PDB file of C-alpha atoms in Angstrom:
ATOM      1  CA  MET A  23    -131.015  56.465 108.819  1.00  0.00           C
ATOM      2  CA  LYS A  24    -131.292  53.128 106.973  1.00  0.00           C
ATOM      3  CA  PHE A  25    -130.630  53.260 103.452  1.00  0.00           C
ATOM      4  CA  ILE A  26    -132.263  51.237 100.940  1.00  0.00           C
ATOM      5  CA  ALA A  27    -131.924  50.917  97.506  1.00  0.00           C
ATOM      6  CA  LEU A  28    -134.711  51.239  95.005  1.00  0.00           C
ATOM      7  CA  GLY A  29    -133.909  48.219  92.460  1.00  0.00           C
ATOM      8  CA  GLU A  30    -130.430  48.464  90.603  1.00  0.00           C
ATOM      9  CA  SER A  31    -130.525  52.076  90.585  1.00  0.00           C
ATOM     10  CA  ASP A  32    -128.367  54.215  92.476  1.00  0.00           C
ATOM     11  CA  ALA A  33    -131.663  56.430  94.227  1.00  0.00           C
ATOM     12  CA  ARG A  34    -131.947  55.653  97.955  1.00  0.00           C
ATOM     13  CA  LEU A  35    -135.012  55.393  99.934  1.00  0.00           C
ATOM     14  CA  ILE A  36    -134.505  57.006 103.478  1.00  0.00           C
ATOM     15  CA  GLU A  37    -136.045  55.149 106.643  1.00  0.00           C
ATOM     16  CA  LEU A  38    -135.567  57.853 109.703  1.00  0.00           C
ATOM     17  CA  THR A  39    -135.300  56.631 113.069  1.00  0.00           C
ATOM     18  CA  PRO A  40    -136.767  59.252 115.269  1.00  0.00           C
ATOM     19  CA  ARG A  41    -136.318  59.796 119.355  1.00  0.00           C
ATOM     20  CA  VAL A  42    -139.722  59.905 121.075  1.00  0.00           C
ATOM     21  CA  ASP A  43    -140.543  61.056 124.302  1.00  0.00           C
ATOM     22  CA  GLU A  44    -143.735  62.428 126.244  1.00  0.00           C
ATOM     23  CA  ARG A  45    -142.629  65.808 124.229  1.00  0.00           C
ATOM     24  CA  GLY A  46    -143.332  64.422 120.717  1.00  0.00           C
ATOM     25  CA  SER A  47    -139.774  63.381 118.814  1.00  0.00           C
ATOM     26  CA  PHE A  48    -136.482  64.522 117.615  1.00  0.00           C
ATOM     27  CA  THR A  49    -135.766  63.496 113.806  1.00  0.00           C
ATOM     28  CA  ARG A  50    -132.212  63.829 112.157  1.00  0.00           C
ATOM     29  CA  ILE A  51    -132.960  64.411 108.455  1.00  0.00           C
ATOM     30  CA  TRP A  52    -129.443  65.085 107.520  1.00  0.00           C
ATOM     31  CA  CYS A  53    -125.245  64.066 108.287  1.00  0.00           C
ATOM     32  CA  ALA A  54    -122.984  64.119 105.774  1.00  0.00           C
ATOM     33  CA  ASP A  55    -121.349  61.482 107.337  1.00  0.00           C
ATOM     34  CA  SER A  56    -124.031  58.619 107.172  1.00  0.00           C
ATOM     35  CA  PHE A  57    -124.448  59.742 103.431  1.00  0.00           C
ATOM     36  CA  ALA A  58    -120.487  59.466 102.760  1.00  0.00           C
ATOM     37  CA  ALA A  59    -120.997  55.992 104.549  1.00  0.00           C
ATOM     38  CA  GLN A  60    -123.154  54.863 101.260  1.00  0.00           C
ATOM     39  CA  GLY A  61    -121.229  56.047  99.207  1.00  0.00           C
ATOM     40  CA  ILE A  62    -123.486  59.007  97.933  1.00  0.00           C
ATOM     41  CA  ASP A  63    -121.577  62.498  97.511  1.00  0.00           C
ATOM     42  CA  PHE A  64    -124.251  64.855  98.297  1.00  0.00           C
ATOM     43  CA  ARG A  65    -123.897  68.208  99.838  1.00  0.00           C
ATOM     44  CA  PRO A  66    -127.242  70.462 100.348  1.00  0.00           C
ATOM     45  CA  ILE A  67    -126.944  73.893  98.136  1.00  0.00           C
ATOM     46  CA  GLN A  68    -130.700  75.207  98.530  1.00  0.00           C
ATOM     47  CA  GLY A  69    -134.329  74.032 100.289  1.00  0.00           C
ATOM     48  CA  ASN A  70    -137.372  74.243  98.845  1.00  0.00           C
ATOM     49  CA  SER A  71    -140.540  73.760  99.905  1.00  0.00           C
ATOM     50  CA  SER A  72    -144.049  73.362  98.388  1.00  0.00           C
ATOM     51  CA  LEU A  73    -147.721  72.883  99.505  1.00  0.00           C
ATOM     52  CA  THR A  74    -150.643  71.328  97.190  1.00  0.00           C
ATOM     53  CA  ARG A  75    -154.218  72.122  98.305  1.00  0.00           C
ATOM     54  CA  VAL A  76    -155.919  69.142  96.650  1.00  0.00           C
ATOM     55  CA  ARG A  77    -155.653  65.796  96.807  1.00  0.00           C
ATOM     56  CA  GLY A  78    -155.097  63.944  93.058  1.00  0.00           C
ATOM     57  CA  THR A  79    -152.507  67.115  91.856  1.00  0.00           C
ATOM     58  CA  ILE A  80    -149.429  66.135  90.033  1.00  0.00           C
ATOM     59  CA  ARG A  81    -146.255  68.194  89.981  1.00  0.00           C
ATOM     60  CA  GLY A  82    -143.929  66.936  87.375  1.00  0.00           C
ATOM     61  CA  MET A  83    -142.432  64.776  86.341  1.00  0.00           C
ATOM     62  CA  HIS A  84    -139.289  67.413  86.617  1.00  0.00           C
ATOM     63  CA  PHE A  85    -135.435  67.529  85.920  1.00  0.00           C
ATOM     64  CA  GLN A  86    -132.829  70.119  85.271  1.00  0.00           C
ATOM     65  CA  ARG A  87    -130.144  69.571  83.019  1.00  0.00           C
ATOM     66  CA  ASP A  88    -126.132  69.291  83.116  1.00  0.00           C
ATOM     67  CA  PRO A  89    -123.999  71.064  83.802  1.00  0.00           C
ATOM     68  CA  LYS A  90    -125.939  71.781  87.053  1.00  0.00           C
ATOM     69  CA  ALA A  91    -128.085  68.456  86.861  1.00  0.00           C
ATOM     70  CA  ASP A  92    -129.573  68.096  90.190  1.00  0.00           C
ATOM     71  CA  ALA A  93    -129.767  65.583  92.751  1.00  0.00           C
ATOM     72  CA  LYS A  94    -132.133  65.966  95.901  1.00  0.00           C
ATOM     73  CA  ILE A  95    -133.865  64.579  99.088  1.00  0.00           C
ATOM     74  CA  VAL A  96    -137.374  64.968  99.283  1.00  0.00           C
ATOM     75  CA  ARG A  97    -139.669  64.486 102.638  1.00  0.00           C
ATOM     76  CA  CYS A  98    -143.057  64.935 102.757  1.00  0.00           C
ATOM     77  CA  THR A  99    -143.872  66.694 105.830  1.00  0.00           C
ATOM     78  CA  ALA A 100    -147.560  67.212 105.951  1.00  0.00           C
ATOM     79  CA  GLY A 101    -150.448  64.992 103.856  1.00  0.00           C
ATOM     80  CA  ARG A 102    -149.091  61.551 101.984  1.00  0.00           C
ATOM     81  CA  ILE A 103    -147.650  61.712  98.306  1.00  0.00           C
ATOM     82  CA  TYR A 104    -147.158  59.113  95.289  1.00  0.00           C
ATOM     83  CA  ASP A 105    -143.476  60.126  94.646  1.00  0.00           C
ATOM     84  CA  VAL A 106    -142.289  58.874  91.502  1.00  0.00           C
ATOM     85  CA  ILE A 107    -138.873  59.361  90.111  1.00  0.00           C
ATOM     86  CA  VAL A 108    -137.861  57.693  86.102  1.00  0.00           C
ATOM     87  CA  ASP A 109    -133.759  57.166  85.113  1.00  0.00           C
ATOM     88  CA  VAL A 110    -133.699  59.539  82.316  1.00  0.00           C
ATOM     89  CA  ARG A 111    -129.289  59.307  82.031  1.00  0.00           C
ATOM     90  CA  SER A 112    -128.810  58.308  78.454  1.00  0.00           C
ATOM     91  CA  LYS A 113    -125.945  55.785  79.787  1.00  0.00           C
ATOM     92  CA  SER A 114    -127.294  54.138  82.716  1.00  0.00           C
ATOM     93  CA  PRO A 115    -128.519  50.423  83.272  1.00  0.00           C
ATOM     94  CA  THR A 116    -131.661  51.475  84.537  1.00  0.00           C
ATOM     95  CA  ARG A 117    -132.468  54.077  82.069  1.00  0.00           C
ATOM     96  CA  GLY A 118    -136.390  54.357  81.804  1.00  0.00           C
ATOM     97  CA  GLN A 119    -136.902  52.982  85.377  1.00  0.00           C
ATOM     98  CA  ILE A 120    -139.558  54.076  87.489  1.00  0.00           C
ATOM     99  CA  PHE A 121    -139.255  53.811  91.088  1.00  0.00           C
ATOM    100  CA  VAL A 122    -142.558  54.887  93.399  1.00  0.00           C
ATOM    101  CA  SER A 123    -142.508  55.280  97.179  1.00  0.00           C
ATOM    102  CA  GLU A 124    -145.658  56.374  99.317  1.00  0.00           C
ATOM    103  CA  LEU A 125    -143.947  59.163 101.085  1.00  0.00           C
ATOM    104  CA  ALA A 126    -145.744  61.047 104.730  1.00  0.00           C
ATOM    105  CA  PRO A 127    -144.564  62.053 107.596  1.00  0.00           C
ATOM    106  CA  SER A 128    -145.825  59.503 109.934  1.00  0.00           C
ATOM    107  CA  SER A 129    -143.729  57.214 107.676  1.00  0.00           C
ATOM    108  CA  ALA A 130    -140.533  58.832 108.648  1.00  0.00           C
ATOM    109  CA  THR A 131    -139.020  57.898 105.347  1.00  0.00           C
ATOM    110  CA  MET A 132    -137.749  60.399 102.616  1.00  0.00           C
ATOM    111  CA  LEU A 133    -136.172  59.826  98.848  1.00  0.00           C
ATOM    112  CA  TYR A 134    -132.433  60.437  97.447  1.00  0.00           C
ATOM    113  CA  ILE A 135    -132.846  61.073  94.043  1.00  0.00           C
ATOM    114  CA  PRO A 136    -129.409  60.667  92.151  1.00  0.00           C
ATOM    115  CA  ALA A 137    -128.844  63.357  89.675  1.00  0.00           C
ATOM    116  CA  GLY A 138    -130.196  62.656  86.179  1.00  0.00           C
ATOM    117  CA  PHE A 139    -133.910  61.495  87.615  1.00  0.00           C
ATOM    118  CA  ALA A 140    -136.835  63.072  86.258  1.00  0.00           C
ATOM    119  CA  HIS A 141    -138.884  63.545  90.135  1.00  0.00           C
ATOM    120  CA  GLY A 142    -142.790  64.426  89.992  1.00  0.00           C
ATOM    121  CA  PHE A 143    -145.646  63.500  92.831  1.00  0.00           C
ATOM    122  CA  GLN A 144    -149.498  62.910  92.731  1.00  0.00           C
ATOM    123  CA  THR A 145    -151.018  64.176  96.263  1.00  0.00           C
ATOM    124  CA  LEU A 146    -153.078  61.713  98.468  1.00  0.00           C
ATOM    125  CA  GLU A 147    -154.677  64.136 100.647  1.00  0.00           C
ATOM    126  CA  ASP A 148    -155.514  67.756 100.331  1.00  0.00           C
ATOM    127  CA  ASN A 149    -152.782  69.806 101.919  1.00  0.00           C
ATOM    128  CA  SER A 150    -149.777  67.976 101.480  1.00  0.00           C
ATOM    129  CA  THR A 151    -146.464  69.622 101.903  1.00  0.00           C
ATOM    130  CA  VAL A 152    -142.974  68.473 100.371  1.00  0.00           C
ATOM    131  CA  GLU A 153    -139.845  69.884 101.448  1.00  0.00           C
ATOM    132  CA  TYR A 154    -136.347  69.121  99.157  1.00  0.00           C
ATOM    133  CA  LEU A 155    -132.738  69.393  99.858  1.00  0.00           C
ATOM    134  CA  MET A 156    -130.877  70.340  96.771  1.00  0.00           C
ATOM    135  CA  GLY A 157    -127.693  69.354  95.338  1.00  0.00           C
ATOM    136  CA  THR A 158    -127.029  72.262  93.551  1.00  0.00           C
ATOM    137  CA  GLU A 159    -129.034  75.647  92.900  1.00  0.00           C
ATOM    138  CA  TYR A 160    -132.337  76.367  89.952  1.00  0.00           C
ATOM    139  CA  VAL A 161    -131.609  77.344  87.141  1.00  0.00           C
ATOM    140  CA  GLU A 162    -134.322  78.017  85.094  1.00  0.00           C
ATOM    141  CA  ALA A 163    -132.508  77.863  81.649  1.00  0.00           C
ATOM    142  CA  LEU A 164    -131.767  74.269  82.212  1.00  0.00           C
ATOM    143  CA  SER A 165    -134.922  73.296  83.946  1.00  0.00           C
ATOM    144  CA  ASP A 166    -136.698  70.513  81.898  1.00  0.00           C
ATOM    145  CA  GLY A 167    -139.411  67.773  82.114  1.00  0.00           C
ATOM    146  CA  PHE A 168    -141.911  65.694  80.391  1.00  0.00           C
ATOM    147  CA  ARG A 169    -145.688  64.809  80.690  1.00  0.00           C
ATOM    148  CA  HIS A 170    -146.366  62.707  83.388  1.00  0.00           C
ATOM    149  CA  ASP A 171    -149.022  60.872  81.154  1.00  0.00           C
ATOM    150  CA  ASP A 172    -146.047  59.961  78.608  1.00  0.00           C
ATOM    151  CA  PRO A 173    -147.431  56.576  77.123  1.00  0.00           C
ATOM    152  CA  MET A 174    -143.501  55.581  76.431  1.00  0.00           C
ATOM    153  CA  VAL A 175    -142.953  55.857  80.138  1.00  0.00           C
ATOM    154  CA  GLY A 176    -146.258  54.580  81.426  1.00  0.00           C
ATOM    155  CA  ILE A 177    -146.733  55.594  84.985  1.00  0.00           C
ATOM    156  CA  LYS A 178    -149.500  54.626  86.629  1.00  0.00           C
ATOM    157  CA  TRP A 179    -151.228  57.074  88.974  1.00  0.00           C
ATOM    158  CA  PRO A 180    -153.363  55.805  91.608  1.00  0.00           C
ATOM    159  CA  GLU A 181    -155.555  58.674  91.633  1.00  0.00           C
ATOM    160  CA  PRO A 182    -157.923  60.981  88.656  1.00  0.00           C
ATOM    161  CA  VAL A 183    -155.566  63.754  87.887  1.00  0.00           C
ATOM    162  CA  THR A 184    -157.620  66.848  89.826  1.00  0.00           C
ATOM    163  CA  MET A 185    -154.785  69.877  89.250  1.00  0.00           C
ATOM    164  CA  LEU A 186    -151.948  69.773  86.853  1.00  0.00           C
ATOM    165  CA  SER A 187    -149.995  73.359  86.328  1.00  0.00           C
ATOM    166  CA  ALA A 188    -150.070  74.700  82.878  1.00  0.00           C
ATOM    167  CA  ARG A 189    -146.453  74.295  82.196  1.00  0.00           C
ATOM    168  CA  ASP A 190    -146.730  70.845  83.051  1.00  0.00           C
ATOM    169  CA  ALA A 191    -149.286  70.143  80.524  1.00  0.00           C
ATOM    170  CA  ALA A 192    -147.005  71.468  78.075  1.00  0.00           C
ATOM    171  CA  TRP A 193    -143.744  69.353  78.652  1.00  0.00           C
ATOM    172  CA  PRO A 194    -143.492  66.975  75.164  1.00  0.00           C
ATOM    173  CA  PHE A 195    -143.154  63.166  75.799  1.00  0.00           C
ATOM    174  CA  LEU A 196    -139.703  61.345  75.972  1.00  0.00           C
ATOM    175  CA  SER A 197    -140.660  60.139  72.447  1.00  0.00           C
ATOM    176  CA  GLU A 198    -140.157  63.697  71.230  1.00  0.00           C
ATOM    177  CA  ARG A 199    -136.831  64.480  72.603  1.00  0.00           C
ATOM    178  CA  LYS A 200    -133.109  64.511  71.667  1.00  0.00           C
ATOM    179  CA  LEU A 201    -132.523  63.157  75.237  1.00  0.00           C
ATOM    180  CA  TRP A 202    -134.158  59.891  75.026  1.00  0.00           C
TER     181      TRP A 202
END
């Protein structure tokens, strides 16, 4: 695994190293020692998978509040996504900064998202699957988010939005929130 810093943040793009032979490939997607060597204290607690059927769909922007703020590892195992994270930590030097990565199985990459970052993505292909390793369990009462089109944040999505859940459409703007 090769860990690549995203700007000055503690988020990381992780390049995986598939071992390829005539049968196909084998790729390590998790190694506690590799993460620890990078100074990342992350232990998966829960795994999730999402299938998004329609290109242009946005899921996000989501995060979980303290005391169960959630770090995660995200990778796209089918299709292709435009993945966006935003640092919403109140005392962070990268607060408000947007970090973007395109994830697809062919790129052999995944993204480590520290606790305190909002996460969302737009599908760039139909039938895109995203898998998550979560650093803490989901707690519905602490689940939070903000609108994908918040003008204060200014995310530039690459495609017109074709679908958005009612919940994601109802999130408030960050400027309306006490956390900002």
